[in-house]
Amino acid sequence: MQLDRSPGFGVYVHWPFCAAKCPYCDFNSHVRHQPVDQERFARAFATELATMRERTGPREVTSIFLGGGTPSLMKPETVGAVLDAVAKNWTVPAGIEVTLEANPSSVEAERFRGYRAAGVNRVSLGVQALNDTDLRFLGRLHNVSEALVAIDLARQIFPRLSFDLIYARPGQTPEAWENELEQAIGYAVDHLSLYQLTIEQGTPFYALHKAKKFILPDDDHAAELYEITQEVTAARGLPAYEISNHARPGAESRHNLTYWRYGEYVGVGPGAHGRFVENGHRVVTIAEKAPESWADLVEAQGHGVVDGELLTRSEEADEFLLMGLRLAEGIDLARYEHYSGRSLSATRLATLQQEGLVASIGNSRLRATPAGMIVLDAVVADLAR
């Protein structure tokens, strides 16, 4: 079967509200102790989507992603209104991937069925760990029992299910991680997102880690956990198709592939980013982060975009390289040359190949090897010079 490697055109909708802020999270998420005016935000999403439609022109949508924050705090009616607004502005073929992120602590069967009726056909659960001690450390509001109930409900209601796990946690042994991975795969998911715990500036974990309140695995230990991740998932039929993402063949996230294949996407909502071609140039849009300020802006001017830029061809080439080499399928060299106006340096390519960090796929594609994936930033920096 011919692989569909078309980059696609995605729509990302950011729901910025959470029940609590996780100590490792640097995403644009906000806790509100009073009920959120969901009708107001649904109207603002619809307004901003219409403005984006004016900028992109007619397109065929290949995926929709409701991220956050915690989109499973949205009413099904809010989700339905957003999806209706997307369909009002662009062509949305039947059956395209429509993903909603959910936290196990905010899962209810009735709400899940409402999302499914609204058009969601893929759910991504923020499980993060399969033991209660680490869930408490990570600041999660659910326990393992609640996570398993959410997984079971999602399997019953949605055609497709993914969930996230964070590894390289303090004190995590290779044996414990291997067992946790085997357990996760046993829940019959078709997609897993497996991330190493990283310490981001500005988060509570940053201050705690700096004060040595906890210690992360060192680089060698983390690399061993990464290798176990690759081996176990591949052996169980969910090979890595991207550095941190694993899927059964055909179950890869279409929306995330749009990012990594350097496709175009519209981003709406507080703090959302977009990248799409307008008047022959790839533009970046960045929205106001504060939710209520974003809504005020949308009501005043039709959108909440407060920053952005036009990318040069060189910048496009660098981004294409950075995103595409995350994928097991690698990059199309002709497409890189289209953006950059030049070929990759044959000398640097030869050196990286000798070092076992990149490999050719036929005459037309280049990929990072498993060894190259571990030091991908350095590989990309070398190639982009």
Coordinates of C-alpha atoms in Angstrom, one line a residue, residues 9-381:
F9 CA -3.9 20.9 6.9
G10 CA -4.8 20.7 10.6
V11 CA -6.9 22.8 13.0
Y12 CA -5.8 23.1 16.6
V13 CA -8.1 24.4 19.2
H14 CA -6.6 25.2 22.7
W15 CA -8.8 24.9 25.8
P16 CA -6.7 26.6 28.4
F17 CA -8.4 25.5 31.6
C18 CA -7.3 22.8 34.1
A19 CA -8.6 21.6 37.5
A20 CA -5.1 21.9 38.8
K21 CA -1.7 22.9 37.4
C22 CA 0.8 19.9 37.2
P23 CA 4.2 20.8 38.7
Y24 CA 6.1 19.8 35.5
C25 CA 3.8 21.5 33.0
D26 CA 4.9 24.7 31.1
F27 CA 1.9 24.6 28.8
N28 CA -0.5 27.5 28.7
S29 CA -3.0 26.2 31.3
H30 CA -4.9 28.1 33.9
V31 CA -7.0 27.1 37.0
R32 CA -10.3 28.9 37.6
H33 CA -12.2 28.5 40.9
Q34 CA -15.4 29.8 39.4
P35 CA -17.2 28.1 36.5
V36 CA -15.9 29.1 33.1
D37 CA -18.3 30.8 30.7
Q38 CA -18.1 28.1 28.1
E39 CA -20.7 29.7 25.8
R40 CA -18.5 32.8 25.6
F41 CA -15.4 30.8 24.7
A42 CA -17.3 28.8 22.1
R43 CA -18.4 32.0 20.5
A44 CA -14.9 33.3 20.6
F45 CA -13.5 30.1 19.0
A46 CA -16.1 30.4 16.2
T47 CA -15.2 34.1 15.6
E48 CA -11.4 33.4 15.5
L49 CA -11.9 30.4 13.2
A50 CA -13.9 32.6 10.8
T51 CA -11.0 35.2 10.8
M52 CA -8.5 32.4 10.1
R53 CA -10.6 31.2 7.2
E54 CA -10.3 34.7 5.7
R55 CA -6.5 34.3 5.9
T56 CA -6.1 30.8 4.7
G57 CA -8.8 30.7 2.0
P58 CA -10.6 27.5 1.2
R59 CA -8.8 24.3 2.4
E60 CA -9.6 20.7 3.1
V61 CA -9.0 19.8 6.7
T62 CA -7.1 16.6 7.4
S63 CA -7.3 16.6 11.2
I64 CA -8.7 18.5 14.2
F65 CA -7.1 18.4 17.6
L66 CA -8.7 19.8 20.8
G67 CA -5.7 20.2 23.2
G68 CA -5.0 22.1 26.4
G69 CA -5.2 22.5 29.3
T70 CA -7.9 19.9 29.9
P71 CA -10.4 19.8 27.0
S72 CA -12.3 17.0 28.8
L73 CA -13.5 19.8 31.1
M74 CA -15.5 21.2 28.1
K75 CA -19.2 20.3 27.8
P76 CA -20.0 18.1 24.9
E77 CA -22.1 21.0 23.6
T78 CA -19.0 23.2 23.6
V79 CA -17.1 20.6 21.6
G80 CA -19.9 20.3 19.2
A81 CA -20.1 24.0 18.6
V82 CA -16.4 24.2 17.9
L83 CA -16.5 21.3 15.5
D84 CA -19.5 22.9 13.7
A85 CA -17.5 26.1 13.4
V86 CA -14.6 24.3 11.8
A87 CA -16.9 22.7 9.3
K88 CA -18.6 26.0 8.5
N89 CA -15.3 27.5 7.4
W90 CA -13.4 24.7 5.6
T91 CA -14.2 21.4 3.9
V92 CA -14.2 18.7 6.5
P93 CA -14.4 15.2 4.9
A94 CA -16.3 12.5 6.8
G95 CA -14.2 10.3 9.0
I96 CA -11.1 12.5 9.4
E97 CA -9.2 12.2 12.7
V98 CA -10.8 14.4 15.5
T99 CA -8.8 14.1 18.7
L100 CA -9.7 15.3 22.2
E101 CA -7.2 15.3 25.1
A102 CA -8.7 14.0 28.4
N103 CA -7.5 13.6 31.9
P104 CA -8.7 10.5 33.7
S105 CA -9.9 12.5 36.7
S106 CA -12.4 14.4 34.5
V107 CA -13.8 11.4 32.6
E108 CA -17.4 10.5 32.8
A109 CA -19.1 8.0 30.5
E110 CA -22.0 10.4 29.7
R111 CA -19.5 13.1 28.7
F112 CA -17.4 10.7 26.6
R113 CA -20.6 9.6 24.8
G114 CA -21.4 13.3 24.2
Y115 CA -18.0 13.9 22.7
R116 CA -18.4 10.9 20.4
A117 CA -21.8 12.1 19.3
A118 CA -20.3 15.6 18.6
G119 CA -17.7 14.0 16.2
V120 CA -14.7 13.1 18.3
N121 CA -13.3 9.8 17.1
R122 CA -9.9 9.7 18.9
V123 CA -9.1 10.4 22.6
S124 CA -5.7 11.0 24.1
L125 CA -5.6 10.3 27.8
G126 CA -3.1 12.0 30.1
V127 CA -2.4 8.9 32.2
Q128 CA 1.4 9.7 32.8
A129 CA 2.1 6.8 35.2
L130 CA 0.7 3.5 36.3
N131 CA 1.6 3.6 39.9
D132 CA 0.0 5.8 42.5
T133 CA 3.2 7.0 44.2
D134 CA 4.5 8.5 41.0
L135 CA 1.1 9.9 40.1
R136 CA 1.1 11.8 43.4
F137 CA 4.7 13.0 42.7
L138 CA 3.6 14.3 39.2
G139 CA 0.7 16.2 40.8
R140 CA -1.9 14.2 39.0
L141 CA -5.5 14.3 40.4
H142 CA -6.3 10.7 39.4
N143 CA -5.1 7.3 40.7
V144 CA -4.3 4.2 38.8
S145 CA -7.8 2.7 39.3
E146 CA -9.4 5.9 37.9
A147 CA -7.0 5.7 34.9
L148 CA -7.9 2.2 34.2
V149 CA -11.6 3.0 34.3
A150 CA -11.0 5.9 31.8
I151 CA -9.0 3.6 29.5
D152 CA -11.8 1.0 29.5
L153 CA -14.5 3.7 28.8
A154 CA -12.4 5.2 26.0
R155 CA -12.0 1.8 24.4
Q156 CA -15.7 1.2 24.5
I157 CA -16.7 4.6 23.1
F158 CA -14.0 5.8 20.7
P159 CA -12.6 4.0 17.6
R160 CA -9.1 5.1 18.5
L161 CA -7.3 5.6 21.8
S162 CA -3.9 6.9 22.8
F163 CA -2.4 7.7 26.2
D164 CA 0.6 9.4 27.6
L165 CA 3.2 8.1 30.0
I166 CA 6.2 10.0 31.5
Y167 CA 9.3 8.1 32.2
A168 CA 12.8 8.7 33.6
R169 CA 11.1 9.6 36.8
P170 CA 13.1 9.8 40.1
G171 CA 14.1 6.3 41.2
Q172 CA 12.6 4.5 38.2
T173 CA 14.6 1.3 37.4
P174 CA 14.8 -0.2 33.9
E175 CA 12.9 -3.2 35.2
A176 CA 10.1 -1.1 36.6
W177 CA 9.8 0.9 33.4
E178 CA 9.8 -2.3 31.2
N179 CA 7.0 -3.8 33.4
E180 CA 5.0 -0.5 33.2
L181 CA 5.3 -0.4 29.4
E182 CA 4.2 -4.0 29.1
Q183 CA 1.2 -3.2 31.2
A184 CA 0.3 -0.2 29.2
I185 CA 0.5 -2.0 25.9
G186 CA -1.7 -4.7 27.4
Y187 CA -4.6 -2.3 27.6
A188 CA -5.1 -2.7 23.8
V189 CA -4.2 0.9 22.9
D190 CA -3.2 1.6 19.3
H191 CA -1.0 4.6 20.2
L192 CA 1.3 5.6 23.1
S193 CA 3.1 8.9 23.7
L194 CA 6.1 8.2 25.9
Y195 CA 8.0 11.2 27.2
Q196 CA 11.1 11.6 29.3
L197 CA 10.5 13.8 32.3
T198 CA 12.2 17.2 31.6
I199 CA 12.5 20.1 33.9
E200 CA 11.2 23.3 32.4
Q201 CA 12.0 26.8 33.7
G202 CA 9.2 28.5 35.5
T203 CA 7.5 25.3 36.7
P204 CA 7.4 24.2 40.4
F205 CA 9.6 21.3 39.5
Y206 CA 12.3 23.7 38.3
A207 CA 12.7 25.2 41.8
L208 CA 12.4 21.8 43.5
H209 CA 15.0 20.2 41.3
K210 CA 17.3 23.2 41.7
A211 CA 17.0 22.8 45.4
K212 CA 17.8 19.1 45.1
K213 CA 14.5 18.0 46.5
F214 CA 14.5 15.2 43.9
I215 CA 17.1 13.7 41.5
L216 CA 16.4 12.7 37.9
P217 CA 18.1 9.7 36.3
D218 CA 21.5 10.7 34.8
D219 CA 22.1 10.7 31.0
D220 CA 23.2 7.1 30.8
H221 CA 20.3 5.9 32.9
A222 CA 17.9 7.9 30.8
A223 CA 19.4 6.6 27.6
E224 CA 18.9 3.0 28.9
L225 CA 15.3 3.8 29.6
Y226 CA 14.9 5.2 26.1
E227 CA 16.4 2.1 24.6
I228 CA 14.0 -0.1 26.6
T229 CA 11.2 2.0 25.3
Q230 CA 12.2 1.4 21.7
E231 CA 12.8 -2.3 22.2
V232 CA 9.6 -3.2 24.1
T233 CA 7.2 -1.1 21.9
A234 CA 8.7 -2.5 18.7
A235 CA 8.5 -6.1 20.0
R236 CA 4.9 -5.6 20.9
G237 CA 3.8 -4.1 17.5
L238 CA 3.9 -0.4 18.4
P239 CA 7.2 0.8 16.9
A240 CA 8.3 4.4 17.2
Y241 CA 7.2 6.5 14.2
E242 CA 8.6 9.6 16.0
I243 CA 11.0 10.1 18.9
S244 CA 8.3 9.9 21.6
N245 CA 5.4 8.4 19.7
H246 CA 4.6 4.8 19.1
A247 CA 1.7 3.3 17.1
R248 CA 0.4 0.2 15.5
P249 CA 0.8 0.6 11.7
G250 CA -2.0 2.9 10.4
A251 CA -2.7 4.3 13.9
E252 CA -0.2 7.1 13.9
S253 CA -1.6 10.5 14.9
R254 CA -2.6 12.2 11.7
H255 CA -2.6 15.6 13.4
N256 CA 0.9 15.3 14.9
L257 CA 2.2 14.0 11.6
T258 CA 1.0 17.3 10.0
Y259 CA 3.4 19.1 12.4
W260 CA 6.3 16.8 11.9
R261 CA 5.9 16.7 8.1
Y262 CA 5.8 20.5 8.2
G263 CA 2.3 20.8 7.0
E264 CA 0.0 23.8 7.6
Y265 CA -2.2 24.3 10.6
V266 CA -4.4 27.0 12.1
G267 CA -4.3 27.5 15.8
V268 CA -7.1 29.1 17.7
G269 CA -7.6 29.8 21.4
P270 CA -5.5 31.4 24.2
G271 CA -1.8 30.9 23.5
A272 CA -2.4 28.8 20.4
H273 CA 0.2 28.9 17.6
G274 CA -0.5 28.5 13.9
R275 CA 1.7 28.0 10.8
F276 CA 0.1 28.3 7.3
V277 CA 0.9 29.8 3.9
E278 CA -0.7 33.2 3.2
N279 CA 0.0 35.1 0.0
G280 CA 2.8 32.7 -0.9
H281 CA 4.6 33.0 2.5
R282 CA 4.5 30.8 5.6
V283 CA 3.2 32.9 8.5
V284 CA 3.4 32.2 12.2
T285 CA 0.5 33.3 14.4
I286 CA 0.7 33.4 18.2
A287 CA -2.3 34.2 20.3
E288 CA -2.7 36.1 23.6
K289 CA -2.1 33.6 26.5
A290 CA -4.4 34.9 29.2
P291 CA -7.8 33.3 28.5
E292 CA -10.1 36.3 29.4
S293 CA -7.8 38.8 27.7
W294 CA -7.8 36.6 24.6
A295 CA -11.6 36.5 24.6
D296 CA -11.7 40.3 25.0
L297 CA -9.4 40.7 22.0
V298 CA -11.5 38.3 19.8
E299 CA -14.7 40.2 20.7
A300 CA -13.0 43.5 19.9
Q301 CA -11.1 42.6 16.7
G302 CA -12.2 39.2 15.5
H303 CA -9.0 37.3 16.7
G304 CA -6.6 37.1 19.6
V305 CA -3.4 37.0 17.7
V306 CA -0.8 39.2 19.4
D307 CA 2.4 38.1 17.7
G308 CA 3.8 36.3 14.7
E309 CA 6.2 36.5 11.8
L310 CA 6.8 35.8 8.2
L311 CA 9.4 33.0 7.8
T312 CA 12.2 33.2 5.4
R313 CA 13.0 30.3 3.1
S314 CA 16.0 29.6 5.2
E315 CA 14.0 29.5 8.4
E316 CA 11.4 27.2 6.7
A317 CA 14.3 24.8 5.7
D318 CA 15.6 24.7 9.2
E319 CA 12.2 24.0 10.7
F320 CA 11.5 21.4 8.1
L321 CA 14.7 19.6 9.0
L322 CA 14.1 19.9 12.8
M323 CA 10.6 18.5 12.6
G324 CA 11.1 15.9 9.9
L325 CA 14.1 14.2 11.3
R326 CA 12.1 13.4 14.4
L327 CA 10.2 10.9 12.2
A328 CA 11.2 7.3 11.5
E329 CA 10.3 8.0 7.8
G330 CA 12.8 10.9 7.7
I331 CA 12.6 13.8 5.3
D332 CA 12.2 14.2 1.5
L333 CA 15.5 15.7 0.4
A334 CA 13.9 17.4 -2.6
R335 CA 11.5 19.2 -0.3
Y336 CA 14.4 20.4 1.8
E337 CA 16.1 21.7 -1.3
H338 CA 12.9 23.5 -2.3
Y339 CA 12.9 25.4 1.0
S340 CA 16.6 26.1 1.3
G341 CA 17.6 26.5 -2.3
R342 CA 20.6 24.2 -1.8
S343 CA 21.4 20.6 -1.0
L344 CA 22.6 19.4 2.3
S345 CA 26.4 19.4 2.6
A346 CA 27.7 16.1 1.2
T347 CA 30.7 16.3 3.5
R348 CA 28.7 16.7 6.7
L349 CA 26.2 14.0 5.5
A350 CA 29.1 11.6 4.9
T351 CA 30.6 12.3 8.4
L352 CA 27.2 11.8 10.1
Q353 CA 26.7 8.6 8.2
Q354 CA 30.1 7.3 9.2
E355 CA 29.3 8.1 12.8
G356 CA 26.0 6.1 12.5
L357 CA 23.8 9.1 13.2
V358 CA 21.9 9.4 9.9
A359 CA 21.1 7.0 7.0
S360 CA 19.7 7.3 3.5
I361 CA 16.4 5.8 2.5
G362 CA 16.9 5.1 -1.2
N363 CA 18.1 8.2 -3.1
S364 CA 15.4 10.6 -2.0
R365 CA 15.0 10.5 1.7
L366 CA 17.2 10.9 4.8
R367 CA 16.4 9.7 8.4
A368 CA 18.1 9.8 11.8
T369 CA 19.2 6.5 13.1
P370 CA 18.3 5.3 16.6
A371 CA 21.7 6.6 17.8
G372 CA 21.0 9.9 16.0
M373 CA 17.6 10.3 17.6
I374 CA 19.2 10.5 21.0
V375 CA 21.4 13.5 20.0
L376 CA 19.0 14.9 17.3
D377 CA 19.5 18.5 18.2
A378 CA 23.2 18.2 17.5
V379 CA 22.6 16.3 14.2
V380 CA 20.1 19.0 13.0
A381 CA 22.5 21.8 14.0

